[in-house]
mmCIF file of C-alpha atoms in Angstrom:
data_model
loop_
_atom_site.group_PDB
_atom_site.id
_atom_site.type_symbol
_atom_site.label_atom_id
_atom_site.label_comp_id
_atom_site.label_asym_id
_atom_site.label_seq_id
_atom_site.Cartn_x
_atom_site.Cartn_y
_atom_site.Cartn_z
ATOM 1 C CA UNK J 9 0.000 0.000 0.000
ATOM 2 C CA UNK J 10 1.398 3.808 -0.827
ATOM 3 C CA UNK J 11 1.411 6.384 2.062
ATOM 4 C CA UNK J 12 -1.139 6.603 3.696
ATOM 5 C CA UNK J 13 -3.206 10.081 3.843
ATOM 6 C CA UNK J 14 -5.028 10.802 7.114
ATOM 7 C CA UNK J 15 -8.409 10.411 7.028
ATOM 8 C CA UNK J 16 -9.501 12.200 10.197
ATOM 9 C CA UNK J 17 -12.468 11.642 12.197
ATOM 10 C CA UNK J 18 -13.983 9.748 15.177
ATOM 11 C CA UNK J 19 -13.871 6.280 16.231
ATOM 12 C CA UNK J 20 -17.333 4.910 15.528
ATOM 13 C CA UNK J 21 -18.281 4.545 19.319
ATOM 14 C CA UNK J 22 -16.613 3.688 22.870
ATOM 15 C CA UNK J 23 -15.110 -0.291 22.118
ATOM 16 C CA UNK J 24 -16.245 -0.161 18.728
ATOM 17 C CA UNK J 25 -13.738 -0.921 15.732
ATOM 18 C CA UNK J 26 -12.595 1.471 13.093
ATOM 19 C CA UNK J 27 -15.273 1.594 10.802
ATOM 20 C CA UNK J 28 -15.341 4.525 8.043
ATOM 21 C CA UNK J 29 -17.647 4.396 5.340
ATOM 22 C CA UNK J 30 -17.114 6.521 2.448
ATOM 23 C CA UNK J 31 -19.977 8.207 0.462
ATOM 24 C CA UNK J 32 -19.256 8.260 -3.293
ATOM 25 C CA UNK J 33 -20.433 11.666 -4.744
ATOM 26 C CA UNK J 34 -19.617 13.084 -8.571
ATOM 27 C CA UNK J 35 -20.542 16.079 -7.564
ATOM 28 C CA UNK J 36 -21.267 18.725 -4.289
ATOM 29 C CA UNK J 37 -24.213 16.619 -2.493
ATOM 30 C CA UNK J 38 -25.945 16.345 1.124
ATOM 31 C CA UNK J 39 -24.372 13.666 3.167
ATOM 32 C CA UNK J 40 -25.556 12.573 6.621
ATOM 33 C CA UNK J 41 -22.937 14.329 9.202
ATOM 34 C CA UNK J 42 -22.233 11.598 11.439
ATOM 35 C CA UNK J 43 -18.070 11.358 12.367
ATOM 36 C CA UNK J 44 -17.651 7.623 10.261
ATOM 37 C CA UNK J 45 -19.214 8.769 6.868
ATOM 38 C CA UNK J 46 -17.138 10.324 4.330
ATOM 39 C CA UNK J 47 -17.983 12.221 1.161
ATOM 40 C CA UNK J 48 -15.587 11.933 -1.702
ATOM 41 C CA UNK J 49 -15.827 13.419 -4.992
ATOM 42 C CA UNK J 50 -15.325 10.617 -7.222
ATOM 43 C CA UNK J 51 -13.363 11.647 -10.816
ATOM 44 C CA UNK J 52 -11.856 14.877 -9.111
ATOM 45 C CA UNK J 53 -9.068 14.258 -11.570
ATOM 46 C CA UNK J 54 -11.735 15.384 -14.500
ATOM 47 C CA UNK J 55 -12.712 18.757 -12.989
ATOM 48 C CA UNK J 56 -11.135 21.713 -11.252
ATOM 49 C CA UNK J 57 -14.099 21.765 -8.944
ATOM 50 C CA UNK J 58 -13.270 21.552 -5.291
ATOM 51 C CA UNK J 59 -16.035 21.027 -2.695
ATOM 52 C CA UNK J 60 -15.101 21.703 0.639
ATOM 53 C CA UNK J 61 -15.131 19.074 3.453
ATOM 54 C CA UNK J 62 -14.666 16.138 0.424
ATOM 55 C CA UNK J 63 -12.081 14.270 0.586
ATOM 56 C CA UNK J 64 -10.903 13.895 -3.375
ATOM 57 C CA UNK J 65 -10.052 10.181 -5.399
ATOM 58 C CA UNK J 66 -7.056 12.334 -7.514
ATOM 59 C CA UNK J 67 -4.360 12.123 -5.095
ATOM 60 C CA UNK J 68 -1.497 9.629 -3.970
ATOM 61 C CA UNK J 69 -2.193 6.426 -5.965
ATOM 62 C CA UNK J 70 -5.190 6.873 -7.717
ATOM 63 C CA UNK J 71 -7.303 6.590 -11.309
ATOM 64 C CA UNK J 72 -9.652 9.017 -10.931
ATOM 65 C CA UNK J 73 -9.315 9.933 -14.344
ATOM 66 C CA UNK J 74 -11.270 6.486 -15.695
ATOM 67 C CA UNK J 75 -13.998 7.606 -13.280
ATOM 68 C CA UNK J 76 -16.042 7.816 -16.668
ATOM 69 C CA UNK J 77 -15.547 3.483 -16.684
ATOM 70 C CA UNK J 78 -14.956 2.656 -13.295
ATOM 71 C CA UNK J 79 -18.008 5.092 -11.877
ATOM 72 C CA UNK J 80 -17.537 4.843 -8.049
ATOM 73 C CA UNK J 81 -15.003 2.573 -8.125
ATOM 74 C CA UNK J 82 -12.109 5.312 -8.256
ATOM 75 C CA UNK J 83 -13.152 6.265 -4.905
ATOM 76 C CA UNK J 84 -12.987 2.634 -3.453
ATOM 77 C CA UNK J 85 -9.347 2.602 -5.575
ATOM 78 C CA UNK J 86 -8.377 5.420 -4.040
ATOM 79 C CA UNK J 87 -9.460 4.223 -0.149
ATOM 80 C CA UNK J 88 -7.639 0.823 -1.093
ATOM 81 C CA UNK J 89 -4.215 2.212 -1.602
ATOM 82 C CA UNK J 90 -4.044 5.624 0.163
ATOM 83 C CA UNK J 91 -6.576 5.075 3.288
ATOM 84 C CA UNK J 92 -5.694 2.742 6.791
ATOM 85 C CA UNK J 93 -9.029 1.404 8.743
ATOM 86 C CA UNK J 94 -10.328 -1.647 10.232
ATOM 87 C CA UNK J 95 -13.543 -1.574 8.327
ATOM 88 C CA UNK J 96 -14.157 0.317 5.085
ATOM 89 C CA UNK J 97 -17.629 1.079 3.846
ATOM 90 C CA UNK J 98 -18.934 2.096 0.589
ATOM 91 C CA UNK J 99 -21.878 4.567 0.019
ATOM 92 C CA UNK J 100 -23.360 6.589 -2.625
ATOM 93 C CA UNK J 101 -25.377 9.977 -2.012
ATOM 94 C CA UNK J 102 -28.238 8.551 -2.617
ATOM 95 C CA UNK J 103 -27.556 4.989 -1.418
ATOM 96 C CA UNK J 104 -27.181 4.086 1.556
ATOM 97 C CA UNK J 105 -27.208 0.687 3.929
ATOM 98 C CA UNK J 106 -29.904 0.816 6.455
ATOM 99 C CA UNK J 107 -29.196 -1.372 9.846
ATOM 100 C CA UNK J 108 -33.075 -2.614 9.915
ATOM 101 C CA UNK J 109 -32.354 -6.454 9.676
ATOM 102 C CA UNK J 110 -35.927 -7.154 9.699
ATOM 103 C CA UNK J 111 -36.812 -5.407 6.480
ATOM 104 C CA UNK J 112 -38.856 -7.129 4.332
ATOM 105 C CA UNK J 113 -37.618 -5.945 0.853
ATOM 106 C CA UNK J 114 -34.300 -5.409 -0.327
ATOM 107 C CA UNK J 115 -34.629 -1.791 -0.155
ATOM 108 C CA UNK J 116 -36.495 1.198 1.134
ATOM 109 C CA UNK J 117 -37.255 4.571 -0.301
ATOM 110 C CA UNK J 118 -36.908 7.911 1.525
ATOM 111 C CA UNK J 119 -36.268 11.451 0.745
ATOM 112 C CA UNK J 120 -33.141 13.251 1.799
ATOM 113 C CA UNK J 121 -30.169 11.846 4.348
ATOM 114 C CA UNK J 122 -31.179 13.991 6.953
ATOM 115 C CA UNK J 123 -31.234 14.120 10.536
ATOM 116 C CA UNK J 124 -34.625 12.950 11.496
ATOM 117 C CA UNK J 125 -34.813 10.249 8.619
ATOM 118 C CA UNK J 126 -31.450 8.974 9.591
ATOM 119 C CA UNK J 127 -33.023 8.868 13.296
ATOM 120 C CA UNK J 128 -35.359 6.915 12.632
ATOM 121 C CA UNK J 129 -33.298 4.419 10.794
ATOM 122 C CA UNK J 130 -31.439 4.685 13.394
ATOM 123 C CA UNK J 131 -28.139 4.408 11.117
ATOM 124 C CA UNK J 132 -26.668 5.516 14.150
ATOM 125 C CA UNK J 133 -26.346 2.071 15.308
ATOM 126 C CA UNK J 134 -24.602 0.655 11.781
ATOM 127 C CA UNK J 135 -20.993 0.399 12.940
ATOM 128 C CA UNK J 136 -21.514 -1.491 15.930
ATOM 129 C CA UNK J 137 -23.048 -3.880 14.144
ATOM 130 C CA UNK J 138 -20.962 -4.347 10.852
ATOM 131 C CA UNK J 139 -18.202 -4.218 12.818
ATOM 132 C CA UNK J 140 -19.593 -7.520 14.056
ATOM 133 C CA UNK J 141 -18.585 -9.445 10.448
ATOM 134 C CA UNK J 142 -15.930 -9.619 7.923
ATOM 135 C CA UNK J 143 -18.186 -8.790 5.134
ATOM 136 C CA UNK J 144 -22.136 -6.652 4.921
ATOM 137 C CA UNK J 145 -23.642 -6.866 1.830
ATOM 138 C CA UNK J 146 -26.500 -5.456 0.344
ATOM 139 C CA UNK J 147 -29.590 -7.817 0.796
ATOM 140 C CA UNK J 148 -30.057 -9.619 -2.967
ATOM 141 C CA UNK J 149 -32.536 -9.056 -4.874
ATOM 142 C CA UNK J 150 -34.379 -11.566 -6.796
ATOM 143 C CA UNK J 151 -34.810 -10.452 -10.541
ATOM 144 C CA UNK J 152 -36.609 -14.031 -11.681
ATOM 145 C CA UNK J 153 -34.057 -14.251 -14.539
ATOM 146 C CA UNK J 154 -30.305 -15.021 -14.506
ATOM 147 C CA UNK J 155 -27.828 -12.623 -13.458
ATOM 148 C CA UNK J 156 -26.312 -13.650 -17.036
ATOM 149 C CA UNK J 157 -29.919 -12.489 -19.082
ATOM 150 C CA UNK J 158 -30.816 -9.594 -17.067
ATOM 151 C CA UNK J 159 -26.735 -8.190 -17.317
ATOM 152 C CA UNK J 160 -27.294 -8.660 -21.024
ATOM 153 C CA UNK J 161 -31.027 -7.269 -21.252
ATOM 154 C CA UNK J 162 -30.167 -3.855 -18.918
ATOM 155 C CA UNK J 163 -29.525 -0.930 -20.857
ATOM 156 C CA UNK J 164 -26.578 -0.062 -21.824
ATOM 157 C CA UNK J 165 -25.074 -2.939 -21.065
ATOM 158 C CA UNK J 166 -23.370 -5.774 -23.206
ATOM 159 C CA UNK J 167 -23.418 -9.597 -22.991
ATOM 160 C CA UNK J 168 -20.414 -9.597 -24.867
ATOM 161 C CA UNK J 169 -18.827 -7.501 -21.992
ATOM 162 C CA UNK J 170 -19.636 -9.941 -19.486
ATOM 163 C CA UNK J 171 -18.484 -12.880 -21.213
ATOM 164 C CA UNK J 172 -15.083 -11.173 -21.513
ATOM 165 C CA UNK J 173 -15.077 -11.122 -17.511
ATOM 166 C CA UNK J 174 -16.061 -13.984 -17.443
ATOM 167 C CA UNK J 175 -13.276 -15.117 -19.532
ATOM 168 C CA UNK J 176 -10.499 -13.892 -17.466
ATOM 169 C CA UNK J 177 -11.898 -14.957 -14.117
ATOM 170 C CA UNK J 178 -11.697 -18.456 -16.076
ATOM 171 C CA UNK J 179 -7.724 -17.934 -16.689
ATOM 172 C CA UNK J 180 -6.877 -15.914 -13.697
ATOM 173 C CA UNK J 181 -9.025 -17.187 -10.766
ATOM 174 C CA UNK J 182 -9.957 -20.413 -11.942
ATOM 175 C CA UNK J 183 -10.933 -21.607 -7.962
ATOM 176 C CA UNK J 184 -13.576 -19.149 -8.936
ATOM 177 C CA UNK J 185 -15.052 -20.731 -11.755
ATOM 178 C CA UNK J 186 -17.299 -22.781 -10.085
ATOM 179 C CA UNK J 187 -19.100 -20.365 -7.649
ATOM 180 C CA UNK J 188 -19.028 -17.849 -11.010
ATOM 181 C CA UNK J 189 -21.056 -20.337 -12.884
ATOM 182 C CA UNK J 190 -23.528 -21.157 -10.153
ATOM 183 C CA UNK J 191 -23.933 -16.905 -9.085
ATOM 184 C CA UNK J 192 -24.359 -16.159 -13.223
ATOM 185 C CA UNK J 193 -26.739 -18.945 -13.503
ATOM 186 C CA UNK J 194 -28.894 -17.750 -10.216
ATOM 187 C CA UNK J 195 -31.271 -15.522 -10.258
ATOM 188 C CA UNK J 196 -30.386 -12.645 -7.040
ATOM 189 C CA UNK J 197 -28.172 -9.904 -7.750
ATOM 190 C CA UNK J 198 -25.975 -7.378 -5.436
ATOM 191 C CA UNK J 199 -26.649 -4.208 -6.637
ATOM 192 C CA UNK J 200 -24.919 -0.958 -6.059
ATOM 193 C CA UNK J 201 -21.400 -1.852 -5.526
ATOM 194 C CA UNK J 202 -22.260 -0.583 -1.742
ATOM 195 C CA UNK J 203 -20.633 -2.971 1.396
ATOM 196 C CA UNK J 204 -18.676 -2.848 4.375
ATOM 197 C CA UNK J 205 -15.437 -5.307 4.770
ATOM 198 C CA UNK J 206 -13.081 -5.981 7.542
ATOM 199 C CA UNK J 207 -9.150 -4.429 6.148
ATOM 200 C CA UNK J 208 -7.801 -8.262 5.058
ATOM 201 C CA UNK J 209 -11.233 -9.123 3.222
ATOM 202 C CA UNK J 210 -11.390 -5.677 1.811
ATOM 203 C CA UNK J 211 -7.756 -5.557 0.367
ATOM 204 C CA UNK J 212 -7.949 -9.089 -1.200
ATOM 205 C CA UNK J 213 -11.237 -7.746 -2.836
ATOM 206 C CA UNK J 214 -9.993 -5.122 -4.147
ATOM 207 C CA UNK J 215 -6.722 -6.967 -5.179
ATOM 208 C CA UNK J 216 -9.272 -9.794 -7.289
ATOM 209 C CA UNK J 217 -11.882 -6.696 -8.886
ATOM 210 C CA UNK J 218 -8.894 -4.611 -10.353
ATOM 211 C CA UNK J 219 -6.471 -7.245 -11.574
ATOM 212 C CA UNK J 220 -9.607 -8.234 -13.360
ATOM 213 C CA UNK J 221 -10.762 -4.393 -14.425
ATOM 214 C CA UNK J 222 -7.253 -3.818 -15.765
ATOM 215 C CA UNK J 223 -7.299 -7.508 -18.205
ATOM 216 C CA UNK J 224 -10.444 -6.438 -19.283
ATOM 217 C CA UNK J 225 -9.590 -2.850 -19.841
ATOM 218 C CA UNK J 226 -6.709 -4.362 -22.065
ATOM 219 C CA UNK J 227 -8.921 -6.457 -24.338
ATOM 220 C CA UNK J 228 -12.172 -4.931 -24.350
ATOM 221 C CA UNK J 229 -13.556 -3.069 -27.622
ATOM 222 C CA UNK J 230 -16.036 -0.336 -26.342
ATOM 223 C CA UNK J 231 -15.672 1.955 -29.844
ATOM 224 C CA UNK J 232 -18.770 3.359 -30.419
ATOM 225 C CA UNK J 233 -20.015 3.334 -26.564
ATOM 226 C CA UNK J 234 -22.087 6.221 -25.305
ATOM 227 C CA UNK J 235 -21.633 7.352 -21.952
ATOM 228 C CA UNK J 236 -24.217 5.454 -20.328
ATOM 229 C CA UNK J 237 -22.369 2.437 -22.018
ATOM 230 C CA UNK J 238 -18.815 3.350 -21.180
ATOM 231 C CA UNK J 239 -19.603 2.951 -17.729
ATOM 232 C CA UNK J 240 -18.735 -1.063 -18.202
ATOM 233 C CA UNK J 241 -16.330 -1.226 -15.098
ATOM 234 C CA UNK J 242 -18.843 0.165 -12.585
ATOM 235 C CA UNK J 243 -21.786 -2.338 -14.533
ATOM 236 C CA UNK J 244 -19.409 -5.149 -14.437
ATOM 237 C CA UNK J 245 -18.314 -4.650 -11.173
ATOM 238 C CA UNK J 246 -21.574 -5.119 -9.289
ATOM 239 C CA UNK J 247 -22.146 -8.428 -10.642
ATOM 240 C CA UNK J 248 -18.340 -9.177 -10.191
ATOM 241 C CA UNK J 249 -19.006 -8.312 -6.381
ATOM 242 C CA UNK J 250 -21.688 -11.301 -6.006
ATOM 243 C CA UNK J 251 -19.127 -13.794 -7.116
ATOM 244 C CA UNK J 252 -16.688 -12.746 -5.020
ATOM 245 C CA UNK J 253 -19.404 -13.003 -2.034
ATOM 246 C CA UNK J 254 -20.793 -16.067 -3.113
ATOM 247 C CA UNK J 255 -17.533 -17.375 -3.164
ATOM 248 C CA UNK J 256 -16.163 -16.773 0.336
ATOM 249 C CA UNK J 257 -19.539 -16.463 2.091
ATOM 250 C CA UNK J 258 -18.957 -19.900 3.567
ATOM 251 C CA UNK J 259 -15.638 -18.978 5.024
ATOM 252 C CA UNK J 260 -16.623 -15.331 6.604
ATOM 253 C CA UNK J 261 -18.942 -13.995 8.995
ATOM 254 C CA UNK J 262 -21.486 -12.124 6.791
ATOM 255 C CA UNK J 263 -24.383 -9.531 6.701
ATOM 256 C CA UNK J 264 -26.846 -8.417 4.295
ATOM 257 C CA UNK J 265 -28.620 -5.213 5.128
ATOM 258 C CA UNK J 266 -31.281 -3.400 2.917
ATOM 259 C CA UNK J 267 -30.518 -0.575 1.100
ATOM 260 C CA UNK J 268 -32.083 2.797 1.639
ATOM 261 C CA UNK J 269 -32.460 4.803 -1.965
ATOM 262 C CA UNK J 270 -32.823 8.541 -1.296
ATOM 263 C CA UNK J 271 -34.969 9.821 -4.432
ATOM 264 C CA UNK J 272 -34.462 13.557 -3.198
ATOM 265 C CA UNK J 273 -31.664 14.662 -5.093
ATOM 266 C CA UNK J 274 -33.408 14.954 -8.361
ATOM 267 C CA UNK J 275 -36.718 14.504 -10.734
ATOM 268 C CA UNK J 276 -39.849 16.055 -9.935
ATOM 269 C CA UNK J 277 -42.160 15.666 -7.541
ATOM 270 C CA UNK J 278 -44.707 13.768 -10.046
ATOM 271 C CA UNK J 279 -41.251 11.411 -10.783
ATOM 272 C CA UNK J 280 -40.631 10.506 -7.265
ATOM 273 C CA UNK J 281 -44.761 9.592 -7.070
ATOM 274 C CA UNK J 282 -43.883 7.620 -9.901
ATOM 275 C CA UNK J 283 -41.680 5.757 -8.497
ATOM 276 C CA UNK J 284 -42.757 5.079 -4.898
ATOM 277 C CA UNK J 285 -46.102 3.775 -6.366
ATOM 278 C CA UNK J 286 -44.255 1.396 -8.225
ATOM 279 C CA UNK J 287 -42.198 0.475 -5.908
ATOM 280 C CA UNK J 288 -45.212 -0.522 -3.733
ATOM 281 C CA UNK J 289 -47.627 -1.611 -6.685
ATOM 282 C CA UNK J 290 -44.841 -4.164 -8.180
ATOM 283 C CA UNK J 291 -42.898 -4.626 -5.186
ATOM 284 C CA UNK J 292 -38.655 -5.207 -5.944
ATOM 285 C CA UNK J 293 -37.873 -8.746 -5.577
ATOM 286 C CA UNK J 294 -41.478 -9.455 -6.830
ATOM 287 C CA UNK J 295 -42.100 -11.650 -9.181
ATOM 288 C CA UNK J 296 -44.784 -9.389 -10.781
ATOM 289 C CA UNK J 297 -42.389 -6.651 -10.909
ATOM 290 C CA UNK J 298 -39.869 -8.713 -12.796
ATOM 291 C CA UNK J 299 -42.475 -9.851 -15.275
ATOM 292 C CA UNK J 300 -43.163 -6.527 -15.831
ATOM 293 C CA UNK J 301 -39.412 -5.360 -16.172
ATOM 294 C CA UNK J 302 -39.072 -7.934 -19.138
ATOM 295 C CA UNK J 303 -41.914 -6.747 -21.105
ATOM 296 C CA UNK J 304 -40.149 -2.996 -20.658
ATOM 297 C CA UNK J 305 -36.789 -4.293 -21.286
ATOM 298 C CA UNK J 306 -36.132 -3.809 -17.820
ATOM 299 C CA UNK J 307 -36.254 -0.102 -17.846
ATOM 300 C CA UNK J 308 -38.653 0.379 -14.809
#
């Protein structure tokens, strides 16, 4: 690992390990002020914008200039080789991991990260008890149709992309192949490319994702992609996250935890309506909703 920068905050509570979560954000955007969260401004390398109080993904070691592939993931490359913790956590402004382990659905929908919402999902509580496991994931959701099909049916993504991946986990990390083929074939996804790890689960992570990113980077074709589609990395990457769970899930003391989606930060009010009747007319996981997903192409 390079030198370390100083990340500087609180411990998460009295006996409680090291936990710091960072919250991924392209752009100035409301986080939650509680001392273990962490905005950075992902692809800082791209802009002369500075926002203050972020910490930044374009200093020491760092590729924050292919934040327009890897999405997010410059952030967690920069916290892999330029930040020291026990736990690291990965956020986005508008996605968050709730600590309700009796949710029902894989995730919930609220307005803004602020105080009284976070209050009463009492997020407060959330490094106490990831702190209690190697690895918290997101809670799957079931989409009804491979991870494979609905990869290759999302839009702007290509089956051809995947394949590649798959590929190279096949001639790289062949102990993998078998779990790959089994979490491809299945039918729940991890979505988000939002966890928290203990340091020695996180680092050999992150060791597998980008020695896998960089041999795809190599041989990939993406002439003609549009933006949307150029994001490959950041696509590939969540469904490269539930192989690498699937695969040491045995061997680890693991958590999944719903997400929280924040639908303030944009759209219009008749958008967010939209949404939240959907999300309780066809609910996610459902298989209504992913019956209706196919015949839209999965665009809901």
């Amino acid at each position: 690992m390079a030198a370390c920068v100083t990340v500087t905050g609180e411990r998460s509570g009295k006996g409680v390990a090291d936990v710091r979560i960072f919250v991924s954000c392209h752009k100035e955007f409301q986080v939650a002020k509680l001392p273990w969260l962490y905005p950075i401004h992902v692809g800082a390398g791209l802009t002369e914008q500075v926002i203050p109080g972020f910490l930044r993904d374009d200093t020491g070691e760092n590729i924050s200039t292919l934040n327009r592939r890897y999405c997010e993931l410059t952030g967690q490359y920069w916290v892999w080789k330029n930040v020291e913790a026990e736990y690291y956590g990965f956020f986005h402004y508008r996605r968050y991991l709730s600590p309700d382990t009796r949710a029902r659905r894989p995730y919930i929908i609220r307005t803004l990260p602020e105080a009284e919402t976070l209050a009463r999902l009492e997020l407060d509580r959330l490094p106490e008890l990831v702190s209690q496991y190697d690895l918290t994931a997101p809670v799957g959701e079931d989409m009804h149709v491979s991870v494979r099909e609905h990869y290759a049916a999302a839009p702007f993504h290509y089956r051809k992309d995947l394949e590649l991946v798959e590929q190279i986990i096949r001639e790289l990390y062949p102990a993998y192949v078998p779990t790959m083929e089994r979490y491809l074939s299945g039918s729940v996804c991890y979505f988000g490319n939002i966890f928290v790890m203990a340091r020695p689960v996180f680092e050999d992570y992150c060791q597998w994702l980008f020695t896998i990113l960089a041999e795809f980077d190599r041989r990939a074709d993406v002439t003609g992609y549009g933006t949307q589609a150029l994001r490959v990395d950041g696509y590939l990457a969540e469904r490269m996250f539930g192989v690498y769970y699937a695969h040491r899930k045995d061997e680890l003391r693991t958590l999944e935890l719903p997400r929280v989606h924040f639908d303030g930060f944009g759209g219009t009010a008749a958008e967010r309506w939209k949404t939240r009747l959907l999300y309780h007319l066809l609910p996610p996981g459902s298989v209504l909703r992913a019956r209706v997903k196919g015949l839209c192409s999965y665009g809901l």
